[in-house]
Amino acid sequence: MSKRVFKELLCYGRLSFPGLLHHTGLTSRQLRHSLTVLIQQHLAYWTTSAEDNTTLYEANQETSYALVRSGKYVQWTEDRYGDFAGGVVSNLLLLGHARVGDLAQAYKLVLPNEKHSQEATHDLPNSNSPETPKTKQVNCETVDHSPTLESLHLTLWDLLKAGLIVTVNESHFRSDADNKIEAEREIPHPKLKWKFKKDEELDWERNIQQKLEDWKHGSEAERNEINSLQRGKKRLLEISESSNSKRQRLNLPLTKAVVGTHGYDFDPKISETGFLTENLVLRINHDKFAVVTRNQRLMELADKSIGTATSKVYAEILRKLEGNMLQCKEEARSFEDPDERDMNSLPQVSTQELAALLQDSTDFAGAIGQVDPDKIDLTVFDHPKKLRRKASADSDKPMEITVVDDVSSEEDEDEIDYNSDKSEIVSNAESLPSSLSITPPSKTTIAPLAASKPGAFSALRPHLLLLCEHHHHFLHHLPRTSSTPEKWAVDFSALSTTLLDITLAQTISARFGPLATRLVNILAARGKLDEKTLTALGLINQKTMRSLLTAMHQSGYLQLQEIPRETNRQPSRTLYLWAWDAERARAKLLEECYATIAKLVRRARVEREQVRETVEKASRTDVVGREDEFLGEGERRALEEWKAREERIWGEVGRLDEVVGIVRDF
C-alpha cells in the first residue's frame, strides 16, 4: 500500500488526502496507515496550509534515492566508529527516526533506577539477530561485546558530534519550498524605501537563509551544545540560560503518532542521570554523509594525481575540516559576487593544528625527495588575482645578471636563456660556471615551524607544497602575517567543479572516444565555434569531426545554434555554431544515471524472481549453514549463479551512485 501511495505522489506531485483516496483506490484507514509509514521513513513531506487548513503530501525523492546508499553509510560508520555504531545507523535507516529511549529499550538497556514495562519493549530489526554474536573469541579469551547503556550513549554522542545523526524537528517533514514560505511568514518582508532597498533586501535574504539553516542543521547554540558533550563518567552539561527555556507545545497533526516527540520539541540536553534525554528524536543526516563521500572522492583524486602518501596527508586535512562542513553545497551563504570571494573565507587549518594532528610523520619522510627550502618560491601558490597584481607590479623589474669580465658575451648567450622559467634558472644556478652568478628576484619563504619536536613537521611540508602546486589546487597556502599564523585552505567549490569536469570528460571519452573529448575541451575553452574553426583547432578530419559532433548532439551533450545571414533562412546562407554547456551536460548525465539505476534494480528483481523458491528455501533457519545437506546440486548451482549476477548488478549500481554523487550532491 505504501508503494502505491508513493508512486501516485511521484506521478501527480502534491496531493491532498481526498486526492490520494481518488488516485490510489484505498480506504481511509489504509491510506492513513500508508502515509504514517511514509512520513515515519521520511519518504513523504506534508504541510498544512494556514489559509484553508488543508494538508498536502509530497514525495521526498532525495531520501528515497538515499536508500541505495544505505550500505555505504553503514560500512563507512563501521570503519570509523565500530560495528555497534554501524548497527545504530542501520536501525535508524530502517526506522526513519527513533527516540533515544526506544533505542535503549530495543537493545534491552535500561537505567538502574528506572523500571520499564515489559509490554513497552519493542525489538528493532536486526538488534538481537543470531548473526550478531554478543561474545567473540580472541586469543583463546572470551571478549564480551554485548552493548551497554553507556556504550549506546557514547556512540550516539560520537555520531551527534560528527553530524552523522541530527535531532528531528518540524522542518524535516516539510519540503524546501514550504520551509522557505514558512520562514518568510515568520520574518515578514520589510517595507523598503528606494534609497535603502538593496541593503535591506540583502539583510532580509540573509535572515531568511539563516533561519532555514537553523531549522535544517540546528541553531548555533544547539550545535555548540552538541560539540560540548563530554565523554566519561561525569557527563553533565552546563546548559546556558538561553537553552533552559521551557519546551514549547507543538499543536501539529500527526505529531504524537509520527514524530514520536509526544507534542514537544526537545533539545539535545543531558538528563539528570548523565545520559541523553530519552525523548530526544534522532535521524540520519544525509547531507553530512554527502560531505564524507566528497572527501573520499577528493582523497582518491589526490592519490591518482600525486601519490598514496600525499593522499593520506590530504585525507587527514579533509577530516579535520569535515566537522565544520554542514553540507556540500552552501547555498546563498554570501550574496556577493563569487569571483570576489576572498581566500580567507575558505575552510582553513593552521600549521600548528596539522603538526598536532600528524605527530607521527615518519611514514611520510621518505615518500618524496628532499629539496632545499631556499629554492622554493611560494609566491606561485598565491591566489590568481594576487598573482596578476604582482605580475603587473613586477613587469618592469628586470632580472639582475652580473657577468665577470673574463667571460665572453657568446658564452653568456649559450649558458643563459632569458625566456626560461624563473624556477628553472634558480634550480640550475649551481651548474653554471663560477664566473657567472645569477641573482633571482625576491621570493616569499615559509618560516620554520616552532614545535617541541625539531623537524616533526618538515616531512609533511613537501606533501603540502605538492598539494598546493598541483594544477587541481588541492590546497591553497595562506602565509603567516603579523596577526594570523600560517594556514592552508581548501576550495571545495572549485574542487567539486574539477570532479564534475573529470567525470564528464571520462563519460564522453568512454562513449564517443578521445577525439570527442578533445572537441569538448576546445568548445569549453573557446565558446561557440563553427566547423571550420573546430577543424583547424582540433586537427581532426572534417568527416570524422562531423560524425562526432552529430553523435554528441543527438545524445544531448552538445548544442547547435543556427544564425541565418539572410531573412529567407536558406541553409546554404546559415552559420551553424557548436556549443558546450556543462550544466546541460550534467543534467543529461544525471538523467541517464537515474534511468540506468532503475533498470538495474528492476533487473535484480527479475533475476531474484526466477530463483525465488530456491532463495526462500536457502534462507530458512534450518537450512542456513547446511546447504549441502538440504539443497540439491542444481539448486546450489542456481543459487551461486544468482548471487554472482546480483553482486555484479549491485556493484554497477554502486559505481553509478558515485557518478550521481559527483554530478548532483557535490
XYZ file of C-alpha atoms in Angstrom:
666
model
C 0.000 0.000 0.000
C 2.805 2.418 0.846
C 4.383 1.638 -2.515
C 1.162 2.553 -4.315
C 0.802 5.827 -2.406
C 4.427 6.791 -3.052
C 4.035 6.003 -6.759
C 0.972 8.247 -7.032
C 2.812 11.069 -5.269
C 5.663 10.758 -7.756
C 3.284 10.772 -10.718
C 0.906 13.565 -9.680
C 3.020 15.674 -7.329
C 1.424 17.277 -4.286
C -1.928 15.790 -3.381
C -4.419 16.203 -0.582
C -5.955 13.334 1.347
C -9.117 13.199 -0.836
C -6.922 13.315 -3.941
C -4.884 10.363 -2.727
C -8.076 8.448 -1.984
C -9.233 9.053 -5.550
C -5.942 8.056 -7.262
C -4.953 5.095 -5.072
C -8.358 3.497 -4.541
C -7.522 2.699 -0.905
C -9.778 3.083 2.077
C -9.279 5.930 4.530
C -7.784 3.602 7.122
C -5.355 2.035 4.649
C -4.294 5.431 3.330
C -3.676 6.803 6.827
C -1.547 3.788 7.661
C 0.449 4.154 4.411
C 1.038 7.877 4.963
C 2.156 7.190 8.535
C 4.745 4.708 7.279
C 5.997 7.079 4.563
C 6.287 10.027 6.945
C 7.995 7.868 9.566
C 10.554 6.820 6.936
C 10.891 10.462 5.731
C 9.781 9.350 2.278
C 6.939 11.888 2.125
C 6.609 15.556 3.054
C 3.463 17.073 4.491
C 2.366 20.602 5.213
C -0.843 22.234 6.393
C -1.995 25.413 4.708
C -2.693 28.302 7.050
C -5.482 29.660 4.822
C -7.831 26.688 4.398
C -6.247 24.228 6.879
C -5.694 21.654 4.112
C -2.872 19.131 4.484
C -0.891 18.363 1.333
C 1.517 15.456 0.825
C 4.552 15.276 -1.452
C 7.128 12.573 -2.263
C 10.642 13.025 -0.864
C 12.796 11.923 -3.781
C 16.145 12.684 -2.122
C 15.546 10.396 0.845
C 14.071 7.673 -1.335
C 17.191 7.665 -3.501
C 19.380 7.617 -0.378
C 18.122 4.086 0.295
C 20.532 2.957 -2.426
C 23.414 4.303 -0.319
C 22.361 2.724 2.965
C 25.016 0.021 2.695
C 27.741 2.624 2.126
C 26.564 4.604 5.145
C 26.714 1.554 7.400
C 30.087 0.405 6.059
C 31.692 3.834 6.470
C 30.323 4.186 10.024
C 31.660 0.750 10.972
C 35.111 1.582 9.598
C 35.364 4.755 11.665
C 33.274 4.170 14.801
C 32.938 0.391 15.080
C 30.368 -2.309 14.415
C 27.979 -1.163 17.123
C 27.781 2.340 15.623
C 27.110 0.770 12.231
C 24.243 -1.176 13.766
C 22.749 2.001 15.240
C 22.958 3.736 11.853
C 21.392 0.694 10.192
C 18.467 0.774 12.630
C 17.923 4.493 12.098
C 17.945 3.931 8.336
C 15.302 1.219 8.715
C 13.111 3.204 11.117
C 13.488 6.695 9.645
C 13.818 8.251 13.094
C 13.674 6.945 16.668
C 13.776 8.146 20.260
C 16.837 7.515 22.387
C 14.639 5.720 24.891
C 13.243 3.448 22.174
C 16.775 2.544 21.065
C 17.757 1.712 24.634
C 14.655 -0.447 25.126
C 15.246 -2.236 21.829
C 18.747 -3.215 22.939
C 17.321 -4.254 26.339
C 19.264 -1.443 28.033
C 17.630 0.382 30.956
C 18.854 2.656 33.707
C 19.379 1.073 37.109
C 16.949 3.466 38.786
C 14.244 3.174 36.137
C 11.600 0.496 35.729
C 10.331 -0.197 32.277
C 7.303 -2.240 31.488
C 7.951 -5.406 29.502
C 4.949 -4.652 27.326
C 6.581 -1.408 26.136
C 9.716 -3.173 24.907
C 9.918 -3.379 21.131
C 12.820 -5.007 19.305
C 14.457 -3.166 16.449
C 15.222 -5.040 13.234
C 18.495 -6.957 13.466
C 19.100 -5.695 17.008
C 19.433 -9.156 18.531
C 19.751 -11.273 15.430
C 21.633 -14.566 15.549
C 24.190 -13.167 13.098
C 25.372 -10.642 15.704
C 27.101 -12.582 18.480
C 27.487 -10.992 21.866
C 30.820 -12.694 22.558
C 33.896 -13.212 20.461
C 36.903 -15.490 20.912
C 40.154 -13.518 20.703
C 43.483 -15.205 21.513
C 41.701 -18.042 23.379
C 39.958 -15.479 25.567
C 36.276 -14.661 25.530
C 35.653 -10.951 24.924
C 32.200 -9.617 25.812
C 30.745 -7.486 23.018
C 27.259 -7.088 24.438
C 26.161 -3.426 24.289
C 25.685 -1.429 27.449
C 23.699 1.698 28.111
C 26.860 3.734 28.409
C 28.226 2.381 25.119
C 24.958 3.281 23.398
C 25.074 6.877 24.635
C 28.783 7.187 23.839
C 28.062 6.028 20.292
C 25.168 8.453 19.932
C 27.367 11.291 21.230
C 30.084 10.469 18.710
C 27.582 10.387 15.855
C 25.950 13.619 17.038
C 29.282 15.423 17.246
C 30.266 14.180 13.805
C 26.920 15.375 12.437
C 26.016 11.958 11.014
C 22.768 11.990 13.004
C 20.692 15.044 13.872
C 17.739 15.838 16.050
C 14.346 15.772 14.363
C 12.289 18.948 14.136
C 9.198 20.050 12.281
C 11.090 21.438 9.274
C 12.378 17.961 8.376
C 8.825 16.981 7.412
C 8.397 19.923 5.022
C 9.943 20.443 1.604
C 12.489 23.186 0.983
C 9.894 25.354 -0.749
C 7.459 25.027 2.165
C 10.216 25.804 4.665
C 11.071 28.954 2.758
C 7.429 30.030 2.729
C 7.200 29.397 6.470
C 10.407 31.359 7.090
C 9.099 34.288 5.052
C 5.903 34.167 7.092
C 7.856 34.364 10.364
C 10.240 37.033 9.040
C 7.993 39.466 7.132
C 9.367 41.347 4.192
C 10.300 44.891 5.256
C 8.727 47.934 3.661
C 11.672 49.092 1.619
C 12.491 52.641 0.683
C 14.010 53.227 -2.700
C 17.125 54.724 -1.142
C 17.990 51.695 1.024
C 16.242 48.990 -0.992
C 19.330 46.989 -1.912
C 20.873 46.826 1.574
C 17.621 45.986 3.368
C 16.761 43.383 0.739
C 20.121 41.656 1.249
C 19.697 41.708 5.034
C 16.241 40.166 4.730
C 17.544 37.416 2.432
C 20.378 36.680 4.856
C 17.920 36.388 7.734
C 15.754 34.005 5.705
C 18.747 31.857 4.798
C 19.966 31.803 8.394
C 16.508 30.741 9.552
C 16.462 27.874 7.056
C 19.904 26.709 8.169
C 18.877 26.809 11.823
C 15.858 24.662 11.055
C 17.813 22.164 8.982
C 21.051 21.835 10.961
C 20.123 23.366 14.303
C 20.929 26.791 15.641
C 24.457 27.799 16.570
C 23.652 27.398 20.271
C 22.394 23.848 19.694
C 25.466 22.925 17.659
C 27.733 24.340 20.352
C 25.813 22.341 22.939
C 26.361 19.143 20.967
C 30.063 19.917 20.478
C 30.441 20.466 24.227
C 29.279 16.951 25.087
C 31.874 15.172 27.191
C 32.687 11.501 27.380
C 33.326 9.708 30.625
C 31.593 9.052 33.909
C 30.733 12.693 34.564
C 28.820 13.879 31.532
C 26.573 16.595 32.886
C 26.414 19.707 30.719
C 26.449 23.280 31.851
C 23.428 24.443 29.924
C 23.356 28.093 29.076
C 20.448 30.247 30.164
C 19.249 30.535 26.586
C 18.769 26.786 26.268
C 16.945 26.473 29.609
C 13.745 27.911 28.231
C 10.567 25.895 28.570
C 9.711 23.407 25.885
C 7.116 24.716 23.505
C 3.985 22.765 22.743
C 3.569 21.851 19.064
C -0.093 21.848 18.007
C 0.526 19.860 14.851
C -1.354 16.915 13.322
C 0.349 13.518 13.403
C 2.849 14.793 15.969
C 2.179 12.152 18.599
C 1.749 9.284 16.188
C 4.549 10.015 13.702
C 7.172 12.358 15.061
C 7.426 10.487 18.335
C 8.074 13.555 20.463
C 4.694 13.446 22.230
C 3.996 17.017 21.232
C 7.251 18.577 22.463
C 10.265 19.933 20.657
C 13.170 18.531 22.626
C 16.665 19.968 22.685
C 19.785 17.741 22.744
C 20.232 18.021 26.504
C 21.737 15.751 29.075
C 19.290 14.408 31.627
C 19.870 14.236 35.361
C 21.279 10.722 35.001
C 24.151 11.993 32.863
C 22.834 10.489 29.622
C 20.983 11.923 26.651
C 17.336 12.556 27.369
C 15.110 9.654 26.397
C 12.661 11.813 24.428
C 15.364 13.077 22.059
C 14.397 12.007 18.498
C 17.253 11.263 16.093
C 17.523 10.638 12.373
C 20.240 10.179 9.731
C 21.824 13.332 8.304
C 22.209 12.579 4.594
C 23.908 15.928 3.927
C 26.777 15.039 6.255
C 27.270 11.667 4.598
C 27.478 13.520 1.276
C 30.333 15.595 2.738
C 32.099 12.395 3.795
C 31.644 10.906 0.332
C 33.001 14.037 -1.338
C 36.107 13.948 0.855
C 36.679 10.327 -0.143
C 36.429 11.237 -3.835
C 38.916 14.087 -3.338
C 41.312 11.793 -1.491
C 41.096 9.267 -4.335
C 41.761 12.033 -6.874
C 44.845 13.134 -4.920
C 46.008 9.516 -4.793
C 45.737 9.153 -8.574
C 47.229 12.573 -9.312
C 50.113 12.740 -6.799
C 50.626 9.618 -4.707
C 49.436 7.486 -1.833
C 51.483 9.155 0.921
C 50.375 12.649 -0.077
C 46.750 11.495 -0.325
C 46.944 10.251 3.289
C 48.086 13.696 4.406
C 45.278 15.249 2.400
C 42.749 12.832 3.920
C 43.717 13.974 7.430
C 43.299 17.615 6.394
C 39.851 16.921 4.947
C 38.837 15.020 8.059
C 39.954 17.972 10.194
C 37.794 20.341 8.150
C 34.900 17.878 7.985
C 33.461 18.887 11.338
C 32.787 22.450 10.185
C 31.031 21.450 6.956
C 27.263 21.138 7.330
C 26.590 20.285 3.696
C 28.393 20.164 0.368
C 26.524 22.974 -1.334
C 26.499 26.127 0.742
C 23.612 27.869 -0.999
C 23.405 31.615 -0.617
C 25.788 31.804 2.304
C 27.127 35.040 0.837
C 25.258 37.180 -1.629
C 28.256 38.951 -3.080
C 29.867 38.091 -6.406
C 31.551 34.652 -6.203
C 34.517 35.985 -8.179
C 35.194 38.486 -5.402
C 35.409 35.795 -2.731
C 38.444 36.113 -0.527
C 40.647 33.125 0.168
C 40.341 33.837 3.889
C 36.659 32.855 3.719
C 37.507 29.259 2.751
C 37.795 26.427 5.314
C 41.273 26.609 6.794
C 43.602 24.644 9.021
C 46.713 26.125 10.615
C 50.188 24.651 10.505
C 50.169 24.128 14.269
C 46.943 22.111 14.028
C 48.439 19.940 11.301
C 51.554 19.381 13.377
C 49.419 18.206 16.295
C 47.199 16.132 14.002
C 50.066 14.361 12.278
C 52.586 13.988 15.068
C 53.998 10.725 13.757
C 55.316 11.854 10.369
C 57.910 9.121 9.952
C 55.777 7.367 7.313
C 55.957 10.416 5.045
C 59.637 11.214 5.475
C 60.952 9.127 2.571
C 57.901 9.337 0.302
C 59.290 12.156 -1.870
C 62.702 13.660 -2.409
C 64.069 16.486 -0.314
C 64.524 19.983 -1.738
C 66.431 22.925 -0.372
C 63.819 25.263 1.164
C 65.650 28.289 -0.210
C 64.834 27.150 -3.734
C 61.057 27.021 -3.167
C 59.145 30.048 -4.401
C 55.833 30.113 -2.541
C 54.503 33.078 -4.484
C 53.276 30.687 -7.183
C 50.807 29.270 -4.632
C 49.037 32.597 -4.174
C 45.555 33.335 -5.449
C 45.380 34.067 -9.236
C 44.213 37.643 -8.594
C 47.162 38.236 -6.321
C 49.479 36.755 -8.929
C 48.097 39.087 -11.593
C 48.618 42.096 -9.351
C 52.177 41.032 -8.628
C 52.839 40.378 -12.306
C 51.658 43.840 -13.284
C 53.702 45.431 -10.487
C 56.882 43.452 -11.221
C 56.672 43.580 -15.015
C 59.224 46.405 -15.164
C 61.752 44.708 -12.877
C 64.472 43.029 -15.000
C 66.446 40.086 -13.728
C 69.811 41.166 -12.324
C 72.717 39.451 -14.107
C 76.308 40.020 -13.094
C 78.956 38.926 -15.609
C 82.663 38.775 -14.815
C 84.995 40.439 -17.321
C 86.884 37.283 -18.361
C 83.737 35.633 -19.813
C 82.777 36.476 -23.367
C 79.322 37.512 -24.433
C 78.984 34.416 -26.637
C 79.392 32.133 -23.620
C 76.772 34.165 -21.784
C 74.254 33.642 -24.570
C 74.959 29.901 -24.564
C 74.627 29.499 -20.811
C 71.539 31.668 -20.106
C 68.101 31.574 -21.631
C 66.400 34.831 -20.677
C 62.988 33.482 -21.689
C 63.226 30.363 -19.498
C 61.173 29.852 -16.380
C 62.334 31.587 -13.234
C 62.336 28.408 -11.179
C 64.413 26.607 -13.836
C 67.094 29.295 -13.604
C 67.174 29.000 -9.836
C 67.402 25.195 -9.943
C 70.253 25.261 -12.489
C 72.193 28.033 -10.776
C 74.669 25.646 -9.185
C 75.524 24.044 -12.545
C 76.591 27.374 -14.083
C 80.277 28.349 -14.250
C 81.700 30.022 -11.198
C 82.388 33.111 -13.241
C 78.675 33.655 -13.847
C 76.331 34.458 -10.980
C 72.577 34.981 -11.116
C 70.580 36.924 -8.550
C 66.953 35.737 -8.688
C 64.125 38.049 -7.723
C 62.969 38.151 -4.133
C 60.651 35.353 -3.028
C 58.455 34.518 -0.052
C 59.715 31.778 2.231
C 57.961 29.885 4.978
C 59.324 30.336 8.435
C 60.315 27.084 10.159
C 57.708 25.599 12.458
C 58.348 26.121 16.112
C 57.456 22.747 17.561
C 58.507 20.756 20.539
C 59.863 18.058 18.220
C 62.520 19.512 15.926
C 61.793 18.518 12.355
C 58.460 16.871 13.203
C 56.650 18.861 10.517
C 59.469 19.003 7.977
C 58.466 15.633 6.494
C 54.894 16.834 5.894
C 55.758 20.184 4.334
C 56.758 18.756 0.925
C 53.410 16.964 0.689
C 51.535 20.178 1.460
C 53.542 22.022 -1.177
C 52.762 19.318 -3.723
C 49.057 19.678 -2.978
C 49.336 23.438 -3.471
C 51.431 23.234 -6.635
C 49.239 20.689 -8.427
C 47.097 22.062 -11.240
C 43.949 20.887 -9.412
C 44.920 23.127 -6.457
C 44.002 20.715 -3.688
C 45.297 23.252 -1.143
C 45.894 26.993 -1.022
C 48.677 28.442 1.063
C 47.955 31.439 3.271
C 51.299 32.808 4.510
C 51.840 33.943 8.044
C 51.229 37.578 8.856
C 51.762 39.709 11.914
C 48.267 38.894 13.185
C 47.500 35.431 11.775
C 49.534 32.209 11.726
C 50.372 30.228 8.620
C 47.298 28.412 7.280
C 46.221 26.064 4.498
C 42.812 26.470 2.835
C 40.669 24.133 0.714
C 38.403 25.487 -2.022
C 35.701 22.808 -2.056
C 33.618 24.605 -4.674
C 36.444 24.632 -7.235
C 37.375 21.031 -6.422
C 33.770 19.913 -6.873
C 33.770 21.582 -10.286
C 37.001 19.741 -11.084
C 35.441 16.413 -10.129
C 32.441 17.206 -12.339
C 34.655 18.128 -15.317
C 36.686 14.932 -14.932
C 33.508 12.828 -14.727
C 32.009 14.443 -17.836
C 35.284 14.016 -19.742
C 35.520 10.337 -18.773
C 31.907 9.736 -19.799
C 32.327 11.381 -23.199
C 35.634 9.607 -23.806
C 34.135 6.209 -22.964
C 31.059 6.771 -25.129
C 32.353 8.740 -28.121
C 36.132 8.326 -27.981
C 39.106 10.534 -27.057
C 38.660 12.738 -30.132
C 35.249 13.799 -28.847
C 36.859 14.799 -25.552
C 39.303 16.970 -27.491
C 36.436 18.741 -29.249
C 34.613 19.294 -25.964
C 37.735 20.795 -24.369
C 38.114 23.178 -27.312
C 34.472 24.275 -27.119
C 34.695 24.708 -23.338
C 37.768 26.919 -23.707
C 36.773 28.928 -26.805
C 32.982 29.037 -26.642
C 30.757 28.712 -29.729
C 32.650 27.709 -32.871
C 31.802 26.663 -36.399
C 33.045 23.515 -38.137
C 35.842 25.278 -39.991
C 37.358 26.684 -36.816
C 36.932 23.363 -34.991
C 38.717 21.548 -37.815
C 41.653 23.947 -37.607
C 41.936 23.843 -33.829
C 41.207 20.153 -33.286
C 43.405 18.822 -36.107
C 40.707 16.278 -36.938
C 39.413 15.158 -40.293
C 36.242 17.055 -41.151
C 34.294 13.882 -41.902
C 35.281 12.323 -38.570
C 34.574 15.551 -36.737
C 31.067 15.832 -38.209
C 30.202 12.292 -37.118
C 31.394 13.012 -33.569
C 29.533 16.312 -33.356
C 26.336 14.756 -34.694
C 26.504 11.836 -32.246
C 27.076 14.119 -29.240
C 24.308 16.467 -30.408
C 21.817 13.611 -30.730
C 22.753 12.406 -27.234
C 22.146 15.883 -25.802
C 25.709 16.743 -24.801
C 26.285 19.431 -27.452
C 24.062 22.293 -28.611
C 23.753 23.622 -32.133
C 22.823 27.242 -32.848
C 21.666 28.452 -36.268
C 22.449 32.040 -37.246
C 20.908 32.973 -40.632
C 22.771 35.507 -42.729
C 19.658 36.441 -44.691
C 15.988 36.786 -43.856
C 14.929 33.875 -46.072
C 16.911 31.472 -43.809
C 18.383 29.334 -46.546
C 20.606 26.502 -45.204
C 23.421 27.486 -47.529
C 23.382 31.012 -46.097
C 23.151 29.933 -42.433
C 26.001 29.791 -39.952
C 25.961 26.759 -37.627
C 27.732 27.177 -34.288
C 28.504 24.308 -31.925
C 28.458 24.995 -28.175
C 29.217 23.124 -24.970
C 27.014 23.755 -21.923
C 28.402 21.996 -18.843
C 25.186 22.478 -16.877
C 23.011 20.862 -19.533
C 25.517 18.029 -19.930
C 25.433 17.499 -16.166
C 21.635 17.308 -16.171
C 21.707 14.877 -19.104
C 24.241 12.607 -17.393
C 22.229 12.653 -14.162
C 19.058 11.685 -16.024
C 20.835 8.783 -17.724
C 22.268 7.574 -14.406
C 18.802 7.578 -12.834
C 17.369 5.596 -15.746
C 20.214 3.075 -15.691
C 19.948 2.540 -11.925
C 16.188 1.982 -12.238
C 16.747 -0.613 -14.974
C 19.423 -2.394 -12.914
C 17.183 -2.540 -9.840
C 14.365 -3.913 -11.984
C 16.760 -6.468 -13.471
C 17.860 -7.565 -9.998
C 14.206 -8.080 -9.059
C 13.619 -10.194 -12.171
C 16.723 -12.297 -11.513
C 15.582 -12.938 -7.962
C 12.073 -13.869 -9.071
C 13.450 -16.565 -11.348
C 15.035 -18.406 -8.397
C 12.613 -17.229 -5.725
C 11.775 -20.687 -4.415
C 15.433 -21.670 -4.133
C 16.335 -18.414 -2.368
C 13.476 -18.774 0.111
C 14.499 -22.357 0.804
C 18.148 -21.383 1.324
C 17.168 -18.564 3.703
C 15.328 -20.869 6.108
C 16.907 -21.093 9.543
C 17.213 -24.865 9.395
C 18.989 -24.690 6.011
C 21.449 -21.854 6.697
C 24.883 -23.434 7.102
C 23.669 -26.836 5.884
C 23.111 -26.106 2.193
C 24.958 -29.245 1.052
C 22.545 -31.396 3.018
C 19.226 -29.806 2.103
C 19.901 -28.334 -1.365
C 20.448 -30.345 -4.485
C 23.302 -29.826 -6.896
C 21.124 -27.930 -9.356
C 19.737 -25.695 -6.621
C 23.197 -24.889 -5.306
C 24.433 -24.077 -8.800
C 21.410 -21.838 -9.475
C 21.906 -20.110 -6.126
C 25.591 -19.418 -6.826
C 24.854 -18.062 -10.297
C 22.139 -15.801 -8.914
C 24.457 -14.461 -6.195
C 27.160 -13.732 -8.784
C 24.713 -11.886 -11.064
C 23.241 -9.925 -8.173
C 26.714 -8.933 -6.988
C 27.597 -7.625 -10.444
C 24.307 -5.716 -10.705
C 24.623 -4.016 -7.336
C 28.299 -3.314 -7.976
C 27.310 -1.423 -11.103
C 24.630 0.418 -9.117
C 27.318 1.471 -6.632
C 29.548 2.814 -9.401
C 26.656 4.752 -10.919
C 25.830 6.125 -7.485
C 29.346 7.561 -7.269
C 28.676 9.427 -10.517
C 25.332 10.672 -9.153
C 27.070 11.951 -6.028
C 29.597 13.928 -8.069
C 27.037 15.279 -10.534
C 24.203 16.097 -8.100
C 25.377 16.333 -4.486
C 28.849 17.847 -4.588
